[in-house]
CSV table of C-alpha atoms in Angstrom, one decimal:
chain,number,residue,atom,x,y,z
A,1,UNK,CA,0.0,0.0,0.0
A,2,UNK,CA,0.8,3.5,-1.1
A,3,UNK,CA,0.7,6.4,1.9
A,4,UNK,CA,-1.7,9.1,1.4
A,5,UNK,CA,-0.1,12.4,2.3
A,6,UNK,CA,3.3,11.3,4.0
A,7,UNK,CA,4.6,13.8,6.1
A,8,UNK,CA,8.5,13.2,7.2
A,9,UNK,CA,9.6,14.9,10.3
A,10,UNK,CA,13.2,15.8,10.8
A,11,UNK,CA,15.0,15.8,14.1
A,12,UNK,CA,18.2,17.2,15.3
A,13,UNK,CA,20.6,14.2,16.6
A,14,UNK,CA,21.0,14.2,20.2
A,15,UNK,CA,24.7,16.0,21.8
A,16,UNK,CA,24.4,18.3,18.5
A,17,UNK,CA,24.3,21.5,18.1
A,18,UNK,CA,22.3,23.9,16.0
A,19,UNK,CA,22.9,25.0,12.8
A,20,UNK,CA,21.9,28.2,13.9
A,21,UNK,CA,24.3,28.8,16.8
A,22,UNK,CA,27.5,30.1,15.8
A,23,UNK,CA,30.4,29.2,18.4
A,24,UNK,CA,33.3,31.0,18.9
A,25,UNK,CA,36.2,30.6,21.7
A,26,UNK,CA,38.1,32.6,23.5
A,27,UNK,CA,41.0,31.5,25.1
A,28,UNK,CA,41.8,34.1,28.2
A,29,UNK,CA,43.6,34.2,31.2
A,30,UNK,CA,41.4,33.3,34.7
A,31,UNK,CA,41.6,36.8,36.1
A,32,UNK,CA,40.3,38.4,32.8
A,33,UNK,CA,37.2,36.5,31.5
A,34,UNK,CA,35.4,39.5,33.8
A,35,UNK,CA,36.9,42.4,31.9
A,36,UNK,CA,36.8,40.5,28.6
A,37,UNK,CA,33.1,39.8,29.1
A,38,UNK,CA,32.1,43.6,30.5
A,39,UNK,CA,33.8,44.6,27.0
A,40,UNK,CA,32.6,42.6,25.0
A,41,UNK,CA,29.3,43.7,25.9
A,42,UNK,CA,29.8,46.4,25.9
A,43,UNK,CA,31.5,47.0,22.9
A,44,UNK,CA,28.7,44.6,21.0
A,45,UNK,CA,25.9,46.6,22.4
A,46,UNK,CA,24.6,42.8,23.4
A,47,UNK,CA,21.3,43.7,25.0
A,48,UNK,CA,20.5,40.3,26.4
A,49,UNK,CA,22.8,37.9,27.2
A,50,UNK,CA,22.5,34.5,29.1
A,51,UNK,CA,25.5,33.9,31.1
A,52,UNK,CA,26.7,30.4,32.5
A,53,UNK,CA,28.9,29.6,35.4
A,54,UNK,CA,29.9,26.4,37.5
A,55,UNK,CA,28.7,27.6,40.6
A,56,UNK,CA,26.0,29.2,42.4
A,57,UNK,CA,28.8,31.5,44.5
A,58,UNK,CA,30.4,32.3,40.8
A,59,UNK,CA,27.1,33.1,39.6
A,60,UNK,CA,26.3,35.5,42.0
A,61,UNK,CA,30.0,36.9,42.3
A,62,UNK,CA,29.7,37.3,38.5
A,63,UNK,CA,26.4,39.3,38.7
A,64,UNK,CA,27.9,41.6,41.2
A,65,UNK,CA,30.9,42.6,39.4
A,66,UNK,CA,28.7,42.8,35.9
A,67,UNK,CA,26.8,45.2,38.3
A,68,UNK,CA,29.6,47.3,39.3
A,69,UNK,CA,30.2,47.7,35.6
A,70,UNK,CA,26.7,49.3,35.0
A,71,UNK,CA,25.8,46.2,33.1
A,72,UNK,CA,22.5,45.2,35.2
A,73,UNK,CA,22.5,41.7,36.1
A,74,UNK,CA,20.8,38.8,38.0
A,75,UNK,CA,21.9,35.5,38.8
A,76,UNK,CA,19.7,32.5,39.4
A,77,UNK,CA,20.5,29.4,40.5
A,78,UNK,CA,18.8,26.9,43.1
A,79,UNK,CA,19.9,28.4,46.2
A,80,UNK,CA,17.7,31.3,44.7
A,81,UNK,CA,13.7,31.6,45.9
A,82,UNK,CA,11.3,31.0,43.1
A,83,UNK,CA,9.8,34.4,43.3
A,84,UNK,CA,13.7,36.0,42.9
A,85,UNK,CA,14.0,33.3,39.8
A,86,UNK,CA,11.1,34.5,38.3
A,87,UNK,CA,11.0,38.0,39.0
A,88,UNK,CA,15.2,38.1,37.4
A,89,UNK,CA,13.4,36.3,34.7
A,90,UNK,CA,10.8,38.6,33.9
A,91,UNK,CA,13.2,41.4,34.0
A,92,UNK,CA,15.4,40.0,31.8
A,93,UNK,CA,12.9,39.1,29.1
A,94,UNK,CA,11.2,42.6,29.0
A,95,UNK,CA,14.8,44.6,29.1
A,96,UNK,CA,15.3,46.0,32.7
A,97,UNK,CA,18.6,43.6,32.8
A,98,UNK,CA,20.8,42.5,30.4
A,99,UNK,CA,22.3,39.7,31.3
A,100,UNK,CA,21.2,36.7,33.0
A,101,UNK,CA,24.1,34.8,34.9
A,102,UNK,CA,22.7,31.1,35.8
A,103,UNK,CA,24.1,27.8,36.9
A,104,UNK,CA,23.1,24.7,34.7
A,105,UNK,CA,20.1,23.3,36.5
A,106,UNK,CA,18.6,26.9,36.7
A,107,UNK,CA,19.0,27.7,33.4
A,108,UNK,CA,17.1,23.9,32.4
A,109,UNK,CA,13.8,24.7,30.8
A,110,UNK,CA,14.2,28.3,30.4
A,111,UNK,CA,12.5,29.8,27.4
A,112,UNK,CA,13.5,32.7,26.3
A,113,UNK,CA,12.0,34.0,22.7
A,114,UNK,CA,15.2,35.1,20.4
A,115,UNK,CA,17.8,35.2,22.5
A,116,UNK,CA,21.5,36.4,20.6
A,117,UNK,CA,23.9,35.6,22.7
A,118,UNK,CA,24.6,32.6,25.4
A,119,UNK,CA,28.5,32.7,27.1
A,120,UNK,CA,29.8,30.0,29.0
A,121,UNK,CA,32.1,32.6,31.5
A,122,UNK,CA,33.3,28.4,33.0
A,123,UNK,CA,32.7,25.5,30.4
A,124,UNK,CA,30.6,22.7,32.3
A,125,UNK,CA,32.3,19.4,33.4
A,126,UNK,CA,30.0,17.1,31.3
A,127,UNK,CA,30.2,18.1,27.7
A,128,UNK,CA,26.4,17.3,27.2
A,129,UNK,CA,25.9,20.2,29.1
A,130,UNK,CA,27.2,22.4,26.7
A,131,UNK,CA,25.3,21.3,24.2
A,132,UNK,CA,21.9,22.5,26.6
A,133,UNK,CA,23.4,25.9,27.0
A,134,UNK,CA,24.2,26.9,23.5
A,135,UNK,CA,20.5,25.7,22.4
A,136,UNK,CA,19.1,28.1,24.6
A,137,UNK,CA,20.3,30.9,21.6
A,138,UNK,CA,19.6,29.9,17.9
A,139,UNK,CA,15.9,28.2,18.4
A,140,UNK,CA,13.6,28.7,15.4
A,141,UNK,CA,14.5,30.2,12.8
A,142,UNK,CA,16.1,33.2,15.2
A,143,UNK,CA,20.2,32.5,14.6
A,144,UNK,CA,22.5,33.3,17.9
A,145,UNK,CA,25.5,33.4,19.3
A,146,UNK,CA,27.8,31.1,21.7
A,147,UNK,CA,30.6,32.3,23.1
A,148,UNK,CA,32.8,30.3,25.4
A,149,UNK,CA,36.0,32.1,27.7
A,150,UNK,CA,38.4,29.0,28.1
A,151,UNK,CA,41.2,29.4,30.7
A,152,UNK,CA,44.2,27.4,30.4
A,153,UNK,CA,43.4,24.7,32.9
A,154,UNK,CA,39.8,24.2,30.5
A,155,UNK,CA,41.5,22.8,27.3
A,156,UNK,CA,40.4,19.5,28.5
A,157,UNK,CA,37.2,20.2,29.1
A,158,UNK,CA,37.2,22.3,25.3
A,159,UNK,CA,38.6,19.0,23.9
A,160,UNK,CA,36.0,16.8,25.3
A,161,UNK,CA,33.1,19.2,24.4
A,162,UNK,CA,34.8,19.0,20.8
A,163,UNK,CA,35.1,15.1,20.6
A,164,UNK,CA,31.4,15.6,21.4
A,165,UNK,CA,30.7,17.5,18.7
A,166,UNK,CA,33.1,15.9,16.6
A,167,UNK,CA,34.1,19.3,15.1
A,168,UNK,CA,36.6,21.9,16.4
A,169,UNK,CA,34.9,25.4,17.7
């Protein structure tokens, strides 16, 4: 028998990323990634901007400095109330911060319309996790930006996401 009206669904593969994300690294020294990242910003005019660190006391040592920058910023992460999660949420989706500093499990099941730009300030220890962050930006048809900071004592971690990925970024 013959189908009537086939319709064939396509489906990224899984650990892949989008088509529409275009990575780029920076390798930087520790101590810089915050000064790099402020100018960058900056210099891009990036209005909104989904940051990720390792660690809940990174994430909201980050904000702070980003803050002390005059880039407004929240952090989220689990040791963070619901109502503050939500309420940094709303004001980064409607403009009243720019960027949005979160730890993995925060940042699961965000969704965020059109976002450019996604920066991984620490890559994650499990290179599957990388693959979650940059698909935050690039969902659609809406093309974004992934930028990753990698210190010297992250090449592994860089290599692994790569072997992942099975392409160099």
């Amino acid at each position: 028998k013959l189908l009537h009206n086939p319709l064939e669904i396509e489906m990224a593969r899984r650990n892949t990323a989008s088509d529409q994300v275009t990575q780029h690294v920076h390798f930087v020294d520790k101590k810089r990634k915050r000064e790099l990242l402020s100018h960058m910003i900056g210099k891009g005019n990036w209005q909104q901007v989904l940051v990720f660190t390792r660690t809940k006391h990174g994430a909201n040592h980050l904000a702070e400095q980003l803050n002390k920058d005059g880039i407004r910023s929240a952090a989220i992460h689990g040791n963070k109330s619901q109502g503050a999660r939500t309420r940094a949420l709303a004001d980064f989706k409607s403009g009243d911060i720019r960027v949005l500093v979160a730890t993995d499990i925060a940042a699961r099941g965000l969704d965020i319309e059109e976002l450019p730009h996604v920066v991984n300030y620490e890559l994650p220890n499990v290179p599957e996790d990388y693959v979650h962050r940059i698909g935050r930006t690039g969902r659609a048809a809406a093309t974004g930006e992934a930028l990753s900071l990698v210190c010297v004592d992250e090449h592994k971690l860089l290599r692994d996401i790569e072997k992942l990925l099975k392409k160099e970024i």
